[in-house]
Amino acid sequence: MMSALKADAPNQSSTARSDLRLQMVQSLRWSLGVNLLMAAVKFAGAYFGNSDALMADAVESINDLFSSVLMLFGLRYAMRPADREHPYGHGRAEPLLTFAAVLLLLISSGLIAKNSIQNLQHPAVTPAWWTLLILALVVISKQAISSRLQARAQSSHSSLLSAEAWHHRSDAISSAIAFVGILLALLFGPKWAVADDWAALAAAVFIAYNAWVLFRTAFGEIMDEQVYSERIAQIRSLALEVEGVRGTEKCVLRKTGMVFLADLHLLVDGNLSVAEGHRIAHLTVDHLKSGLPELESVFIHVEPAATLP
């Protein structure tokens, strides 16, 4: 006889998860403020310093600004608890909003590329030397912010926060490319002034590639792509530590926002009573959630283990 049951135990890490989500909201607010400041500085530097590459960077910062606002509201929605209409929570809003962030990146990439190609058809103006100082500041600050957000994204398993981290990293890299282009123009004279526009075009290509990386990750999450082999191995190993568990069979995971939902086929002694099998299933759920706090729900399917002759 086989029985299927959903064993949900109180998650001991709920308080820690709430604290983490609060930190994520604070990180996005901080990110929003930084993007606003960076956009203003870049536009001023590009206008007064005659730099197309810096103007391209400024356009991307405007994109980052809108993205930060979108991410902030999206994260708040994704953090809503499960309800009658959404029994698995609202976490899938994260990858859906990541698609919106991808669209913004592609729009920025297209605008930058168009502007660069147009500028290459006209005589270039050598940028002011001090635009290099602005770009150096941007590269250092944006990379630091990206590293901080990416660390927070990994600890929270948030695709939304990871997308925001990538926005900052792409800004840092495109700014570094612009830095090189302006430096070449300043070192080698007017003939190299077009290096500024070529740098902007290279930045556009990089932004488009970054958009593809984000899209692929979010699409895999929406489609329940099984790319969690390491975490599945941990689930199997932890399940075998529970007394009464003879083995495991099918185990699949799906990610919804910052948490995971697991389906696990558990092998127990076929001579046990239904009540005893039920008890072992609950013990397994408790043990799995204790060892892997990111597990929000575990569906246990109890099966009889093959008996020796």
GROMACS .gro file of C-alpha atoms in nm:
model
  309
    1MET     CA    1   0.000   0.000   0.000
    2MET     CA    2   0.120   0.348  -0.079
    3SER     CA    3   0.005   0.673   0.072
    4ALA     CA    4   0.068   1.032  -0.018
    5LEU     CA    5   0.057   1.309   0.236
    6LYS     CA    6   0.168   1.665   0.267
    7ALA     CA    7   0.359   1.711   0.587
    8ASP     CA    8   0.409   2.074   0.682
    9ALA     CA    9   0.585   2.158   1.004
   10PRO     CA   10   0.642   2.502   1.154
   11ASN     CA   11   0.956   2.652   1.003
   12GLN     CA   12   1.194   2.738   1.283
   13SER     CA   13   1.371   2.992   1.063
   14SER     CA   14   1.063   3.209   0.992
   15THR     CA   15   1.189   3.490   1.217
   16ALA     CA   16   1.534   3.484   1.057
   17ARG     CA   17   1.372   3.486   0.712
   18SER     CA   18   1.160   3.790   0.804
   19ASP     CA   19   1.473   3.972   0.919
   20LEU     CA   20   1.645   3.881   0.594
   21ARG     CA   21   1.355   4.013   0.388
   22LEU     CA   22   1.362   4.340   0.581
   23GLN     CA   23   1.733   4.371   0.504
   24MET     CA   24   1.658   4.307   0.137
   25VAL     CA   25   1.405   4.591   0.126
   26GLN     CA   26   1.656   4.821   0.293
   27SER     CA   27   1.922   4.716   0.040
   28LEU     CA   28   1.692   4.802  -0.251
   29ARG     CA   29   1.609   5.141  -0.100
   30TRP     CA   30   1.979   5.209  -0.063
   31SER     CA   31   2.034   5.093  -0.422
   32LEU     CA   32   1.761   5.330  -0.542
   33GLY     CA   33   1.929   5.626  -0.372
   34VAL     CA   34   2.270   5.538  -0.520
   35ASN     CA   35   2.125   5.505  -0.872
   36LEU     CA   36   1.958   5.845  -0.843
   37LEU     CA   37   2.284   6.010  -0.736
   38MET     CA   38   2.491   5.831  -1.003
   39ALA     CA   39   2.250   5.925  -1.282
   40ALA     CA   40   2.266   6.293  -1.189
   41VAL     CA   41   2.648   6.294  -1.169
   42LYS     CA   42   2.688   6.109  -1.501
   43PHE     CA   43   2.449   6.332  -1.693
   44ALA     CA   44   2.623   6.644  -1.564
   45GLY     CA   45   2.965   6.500  -1.646
   46ALA     CA   46   2.858   6.384  -1.993
   47TYR     CA   47   2.700   6.718  -2.082
   48PHE     CA   48   2.983   6.942  -1.964
   49GLY     CA   49   3.259   6.694  -2.048
   50ASN     CA   50   3.147   6.614  -2.407
   51SER     CA   51   3.154   6.237  -2.353
   52ASP     CA   52   2.922   6.007  -2.548
   53ALA     CA   53   3.042   5.705  -2.350
   54LEU     CA   54   2.957   5.878  -2.023
   55MET     CA   55   2.618   5.979  -2.165
   56ALA     CA   56   2.556   5.613  -2.253
   57ASP     CA   57   2.646   5.528  -1.896
   58ALA     CA   58   2.403   5.792  -1.771
   59VAL     CA   59   2.124   5.641  -1.980
   60GLU     CA   60   2.192   5.302  -1.822
   61SER     CA   61   2.178   5.461  -1.477
   62ILE     CA   62   1.830   5.596  -1.558
   63ASN     CA   63   1.737   5.241  -1.652
   64ASP     CA   64   1.881   5.121  -1.321
   65LEU     CA   65   1.676   5.385  -1.140
   66PHE     CA   66   1.348   5.263  -1.288
   67SER     CA   67   1.460   4.905  -1.229
   68SER     CA   68   1.526   4.973  -0.860
   69VAL     CA   69   1.177   5.119  -0.817
   70LEU     CA   70   1.026   4.819  -0.995
   71MET     CA   71   1.230   4.574  -0.788
   72LEU     CA   72   1.134   4.742  -0.461
   73PHE     CA   73   0.760   4.720  -0.527
   74GLY     CA   74   0.801   4.372  -0.675
   75LEU     CA   75   0.988   4.242  -0.373
   76ARG     CA   76   0.720   4.371  -0.140
   77TYR     CA   77   0.455   4.187  -0.342
   78ALA     CA   78   0.660   3.866  -0.365
   79MET     CA   79   0.705   3.867   0.013
   80ARG     CA   80   0.330   3.846   0.078
   81PRO     CA   81   0.230   3.528   0.262
   82ALA     CA   82   0.024   3.252   0.104
   83ASP     CA   83  -0.353   3.303   0.088
   84ARG     CA   84  -0.658   3.118  -0.047
   85GLU     CA   85  -0.597   3.231  -0.406
   86HIS     CA   86  -0.219   3.180  -0.384
   87PRO     CA   87  -0.160   2.873  -0.164
   88TYR     CA   88   0.208   2.860  -0.267
   89GLY     CA   89   0.264   3.228  -0.194
   90HIS     CA   90   0.349   3.514  -0.429
   91GLY     CA   91   0.714   3.433  -0.492
   92ARG     CA   92   0.671   3.378  -0.865
   93ALA     CA   93   0.632   3.755  -0.897
   94GLU     CA   94   1.012   3.773  -0.867
   95PRO     CA   95   1.105   3.606  -1.198
   96LEU     CA   96   0.812   3.777  -1.373
   97LEU     CA   97   0.943   4.116  -1.267
   98THR     CA   98   1.292   4.007  -1.367
   99PHE     CA   99   1.153   3.982  -1.723
  100ALA     CA  100   1.053   4.348  -1.692
  101ALA     CA  101   1.406   4.434  -1.579
  102VAL     CA  102   1.541   4.246  -1.883
  103LEU     CA  103   1.317   4.451  -2.112
  104LEU     CA  104   1.449   4.774  -1.960
  105LEU     CA  105   1.806   4.655  -2.015
  106LEU     CA  106   1.736   4.575  -2.380
  107ILE     CA  107   1.576   4.916  -2.435
  108SER     CA  108   1.879   5.086  -2.283
  109SER     CA  109   2.114   4.874  -2.493
  110GLY     CA  110   1.926   4.967  -2.812
  111LEU     CA  111   1.923   5.340  -2.734
  112ILE     CA  112   2.293   5.344  -2.649
  113ALA     CA  113   2.383   5.150  -2.966
  114LYS     CA  114   2.172   5.381  -3.184
  115ASN     CA  115   2.328   5.692  -3.034
  116SER     CA  116   2.681   5.552  -3.071
  117ILE     CA  117   2.632   5.459  -3.438
  118GLN     CA  118   2.492   5.805  -3.514
  119ASN     CA  119   2.786   5.973  -3.341
  120LEU     CA  120   3.037   5.763  -3.534
  121GLN     CA  121   2.906   5.923  -3.854
  122HIS     CA  122   3.003   6.272  -3.736
  123PRO     CA  123   3.331   6.431  -3.623
  124ALA     CA  124   3.407   6.332  -3.266
  125VAL     CA  125   3.489   6.573  -2.984
  126THR     CA  126   3.758   6.474  -2.735
  127PRO     CA  127   3.604   6.441  -2.387
  128ALA     CA  128   3.729   6.641  -2.088
  129TRP     CA  129   3.998   6.469  -1.881
  130TRP     CA  130   3.802   6.497  -1.557
  131THR     CA  131   3.531   6.265  -1.690
  132LEU     CA  132   3.779   5.987  -1.609
  133LEU     CA  133   3.752   6.076  -1.240
  134ILE     CA  134   3.373   6.039  -1.253
  135LEU     CA  135   3.398   5.702  -1.425
  136ALA     CA  136   3.662   5.573  -1.182
  137LEU     CA  137   3.435   5.666  -0.891
  138VAL     CA  138   3.141   5.493  -1.061
  139VAL     CA  139   3.335   5.171  -1.126
  140ILE     CA  140   3.456   5.140  -0.767
  141SER     CA  141   3.123   5.225  -0.602
  142LYS     CA  142   2.907   5.019  -0.839
  143GLN     CA  143   3.124   4.709  -0.804
  144ALA     CA  144   3.112   4.739  -0.424
  145ILE     CA  145   2.732   4.772  -0.432
  146SER     CA  146   2.698   4.478  -0.672
  147SER     CA  147   2.907   4.251  -0.450
  148ARG     CA  148   2.699   4.342  -0.147
  149LEU     CA  149   2.368   4.283  -0.325
  150GLN     CA  150   2.487   3.957  -0.481
  151ALA     CA  151   2.587   3.823  -0.140
  152ARG     CA  152   2.242   3.915  -0.009
  153ALA     CA  153   2.080   3.753  -0.314
  154GLN     CA  154   2.267   3.427  -0.258
  155SER     CA  155   2.171   3.410   0.109
  156SER     CA  156   1.805   3.482   0.030
  157HIS     CA  157   1.782   3.288  -0.302
  158SER     CA  158   1.619   3.596  -0.456
  159SER     CA  159   1.630   3.621  -0.836
  160LEU     CA  160   1.496   3.975  -0.806
  161LEU     CA  161   1.786   4.089  -0.588
  162SER     CA  162   2.030   3.903  -0.812
  163ALA     CA  163   1.894   4.099  -1.111
  164GLU     CA  164   1.950   4.423  -0.922
  165ALA     CA  165   2.306   4.317  -0.841
  166TRP     CA  166   2.364   4.245  -1.211
  167HIS     CA  167   2.236   4.591  -1.298
  168HIS     CA  168   2.502   4.746  -1.079
  169ARG     CA  169   2.773   4.513  -1.211
  170SER     CA  170   2.683   4.590  -1.572
  171ASP     CA  171   2.700   4.959  -1.485
  172ALA     CA  172   3.048   4.908  -1.338
  173ILE     CA  173   3.171   4.718  -1.644
  174SER     CA  174   3.019   4.959  -1.897
  175SER     CA  175   3.175   5.247  -1.701
  176ALA     CA  176   3.511   5.070  -1.714
  177ILE     CA  177   3.473   5.033  -2.092
  178ALA     CA  178   3.389   5.403  -2.119
  179PHE     CA  179   3.694   5.484  -1.906
  180VAL     CA  180   3.919   5.299  -2.150
  181GLY     CA  181   3.760   5.471  -2.451
  182ILE     CA  182   3.801   5.821  -2.307
  183LEU     CA  183   4.155   5.745  -2.192
  184LEU     CA  184   4.253   5.640  -2.545
  185ALA     CA  185   4.100   5.956  -2.686
  186LEU     CA  186   4.292   6.173  -2.439
  187LEU     CA  187   4.625   5.993  -2.482
  188PHE     CA  188   4.638   5.971  -2.860
  189GLY     CA  189   4.467   6.289  -2.966
  190PRO     CA  190   4.167   6.386  -3.186
  191LYS     CA  191   4.212   6.091  -3.423
  192TRP     CA  192   4.126   5.862  -3.132
  193ALA     CA  193   3.826   6.064  -3.017
  194VAL     CA  194   3.598   5.805  -3.179
  195ALA     CA  195   3.721   5.556  -2.917
  196ASP     CA  196   3.467   5.717  -2.685
  197ASP     CA  197   3.181   5.618  -2.919
  198TRP     CA  198   3.321   5.271  -2.981
  199ALA     CA  199   3.337   5.225  -2.604
  200ALA     CA  200   2.970   5.322  -2.575
  201LEU     CA  201   2.883   5.069  -2.848
  202ALA     CA  202   3.078   4.797  -2.666
  203ALA     CA  203   2.888   4.883  -2.348
  204ALA     CA  204   2.558   4.839  -2.536
  205VAL     CA  205   2.662   4.490  -2.646
  206PHE     CA  206   2.756   4.396  -2.292
  207ILE     CA  207   2.425   4.522  -2.153
  208ALA     CA  208   2.235   4.311  -2.409
  209TYR     CA  209   2.434   4.002  -2.310
  210ASN     CA  210   2.365   4.072  -1.943
  211ALA     CA  211   1.993   4.091  -2.024
  212TRP     CA  212   2.009   3.743  -2.181
  213VAL     CA  213   2.178   3.597  -1.871
  214LEU     CA  214   1.905   3.739  -1.646
  215PHE     CA  215   1.628   3.622  -1.879
  216ARG     CA  216   1.765   3.267  -1.893
  217THR     CA  217   1.780   3.238  -1.514
  218ALA     CA  218   1.429   3.376  -1.460
  219PHE     CA  219   1.284   3.162  -1.741
  220GLY     CA  220   1.435   2.848  -1.584
  221GLU     CA  221   1.270   2.935  -1.254
  222ILE     CA  222   0.929   2.991  -1.415
  223MET     CA  223   0.956   2.657  -1.599
  224ASP     CA  224   1.063   2.467  -1.285
  225GLU     CA  225   1.392   2.373  -1.448
  226GLN     CA  226   1.573   2.114  -1.238
  227VAL     CA  227   1.910   2.278  -1.177
  228TYR     CA  228   1.932   2.207  -0.806
  229SER     CA  229   2.124   1.878  -0.801
  230GLU     CA  230   2.338   1.981  -0.505
  231ARG     CA  231   2.040   2.079  -0.292
  232ILE     CA  232   1.852   1.761  -0.392
  233ALA     CA  233   2.152   1.555  -0.279
  234GLN     CA  234   2.138   1.737   0.056
  235ILE     CA  235   1.768   1.655   0.091
  236ARG     CA  236   1.830   1.287   0.024
  237SER     CA  237   2.119   1.278   0.270
  238LEU     CA  238   1.924   1.453   0.545
  239ALA     CA  239   1.621   1.225   0.493
  240LEU     CA  240   1.835   0.916   0.548
  241GLU     CA  241   1.936   1.051   0.890
  242VAL     CA  242   1.577   1.011   1.015
  243GLU     CA  243   1.510   0.689   1.204
  244GLY     CA  244   1.277   0.462   1.010
  245VAL     CA  245   1.368   0.594   0.666
  246ARG     CA  246   1.497   0.310   0.445
  247GLY     CA  247   1.573   0.523   0.140
  248THR     CA  248   1.448   0.782  -0.105
  249GLU     CA  249   1.329   0.765  -0.464
  250LYS     CA  250   1.192   1.057  -0.664
  251CYS     CA  251   1.294   1.402  -0.540
  252VAL     CA  252   1.218   1.724  -0.730
  253LEU     CA  253   1.240   2.090  -0.636
  254ARG     CA  254   1.069   2.404  -0.753
  255LYS     CA  255   1.174   2.755  -0.659
  256THR     CA  256   0.919   3.023  -0.587
  257GLY     CA  257   1.074   3.355  -0.496
  258MET     CA  258   1.317   3.308  -0.210
  259VAL     CA  259   1.198   2.963  -0.100
  260PHE     CA  260   1.185   2.608  -0.235
  261LEU     CA  261   0.905   2.351  -0.250
  262ALA     CA  262   1.012   1.987  -0.247
  263ASP     CA  263   0.843   1.662  -0.353
  264LEU     CA  264   1.006   1.356  -0.200
  265HIS     CA  265   0.926   0.986  -0.225
  266LEU     CA  266   1.021   0.822   0.103
  267LEU     CA  267   1.082   0.448   0.152
  268VAL     CA  268   0.982   0.294   0.486
  269ASP     CA  269   0.917  -0.056   0.617
  270GLY     CA  270   0.609  -0.186   0.436
  271ASN     CA  271   0.484  -0.357   0.753
  272LEU     CA  272   0.448  -0.032   0.946
  273SER     CA  273   0.105   0.111   1.024
  274VAL     CA  274  -0.025   0.417   0.841
  275ALA     CA  275   0.008   0.616   1.163
  276GLU     CA  276   0.376   0.517   1.200
  277GLY     CA  277   0.451   0.605   0.838
  278HIS     CA  278   0.280   0.937   0.892
  279ARG     CA  279   0.493   1.001   1.201
  280ILE     CA  280   0.817   0.926   1.012
  281ALA     CA  281   0.708   1.160   0.733
  282HIS     CA  282   0.658   1.446   0.978
  283LEU     CA  283   0.993   1.376   1.144
  284THR     CA  284   1.153   1.390   0.801
  285VAL     CA  285   0.992   1.724   0.719
  286ASP     CA  286   1.107   1.872   1.050
  287HIS     CA  287   1.460   1.746   0.993
  288LEU     CA  288   1.474   1.874   0.635
  289LYS     CA  289   1.352   2.219   0.728
  290SER     CA  290   1.596   2.234   1.015
  291GLY     CA  291   1.887   2.146   0.787
  292LEU     CA  292   1.768   2.354   0.489
  293PRO     CA  293   1.582   2.665   0.616
  294GLU     CA  294   1.504   2.772   0.258
  295LEU     CA  295   1.255   2.482   0.229
  296GLU     CA  296   0.910   2.633   0.266
  297SER     CA  297   0.709   2.316   0.203
  298VAL     CA  298   0.786   1.946   0.166
  299PHE     CA  299   0.540   1.701   0.009
  300ILE     CA  300   0.614   1.345   0.128
  301HIS     CA  301   0.496   1.040  -0.065
  302VAL     CA  302   0.541   0.732   0.154
  303GLU     CA  303   0.621   0.404  -0.019
  304PRO     CA  304   0.700   0.056   0.116
  305ALA     CA  305   1.063  -0.045   0.085
  306ALA     CA  306   1.137  -0.371  -0.093
  307THR     CA  307   1.168  -0.654   0.160
  308LEU     CA  308   1.444  -0.910   0.146
  309PRO     CA  309   1.338  -1.275   0.084
   0.00000   0.00000   0.00000
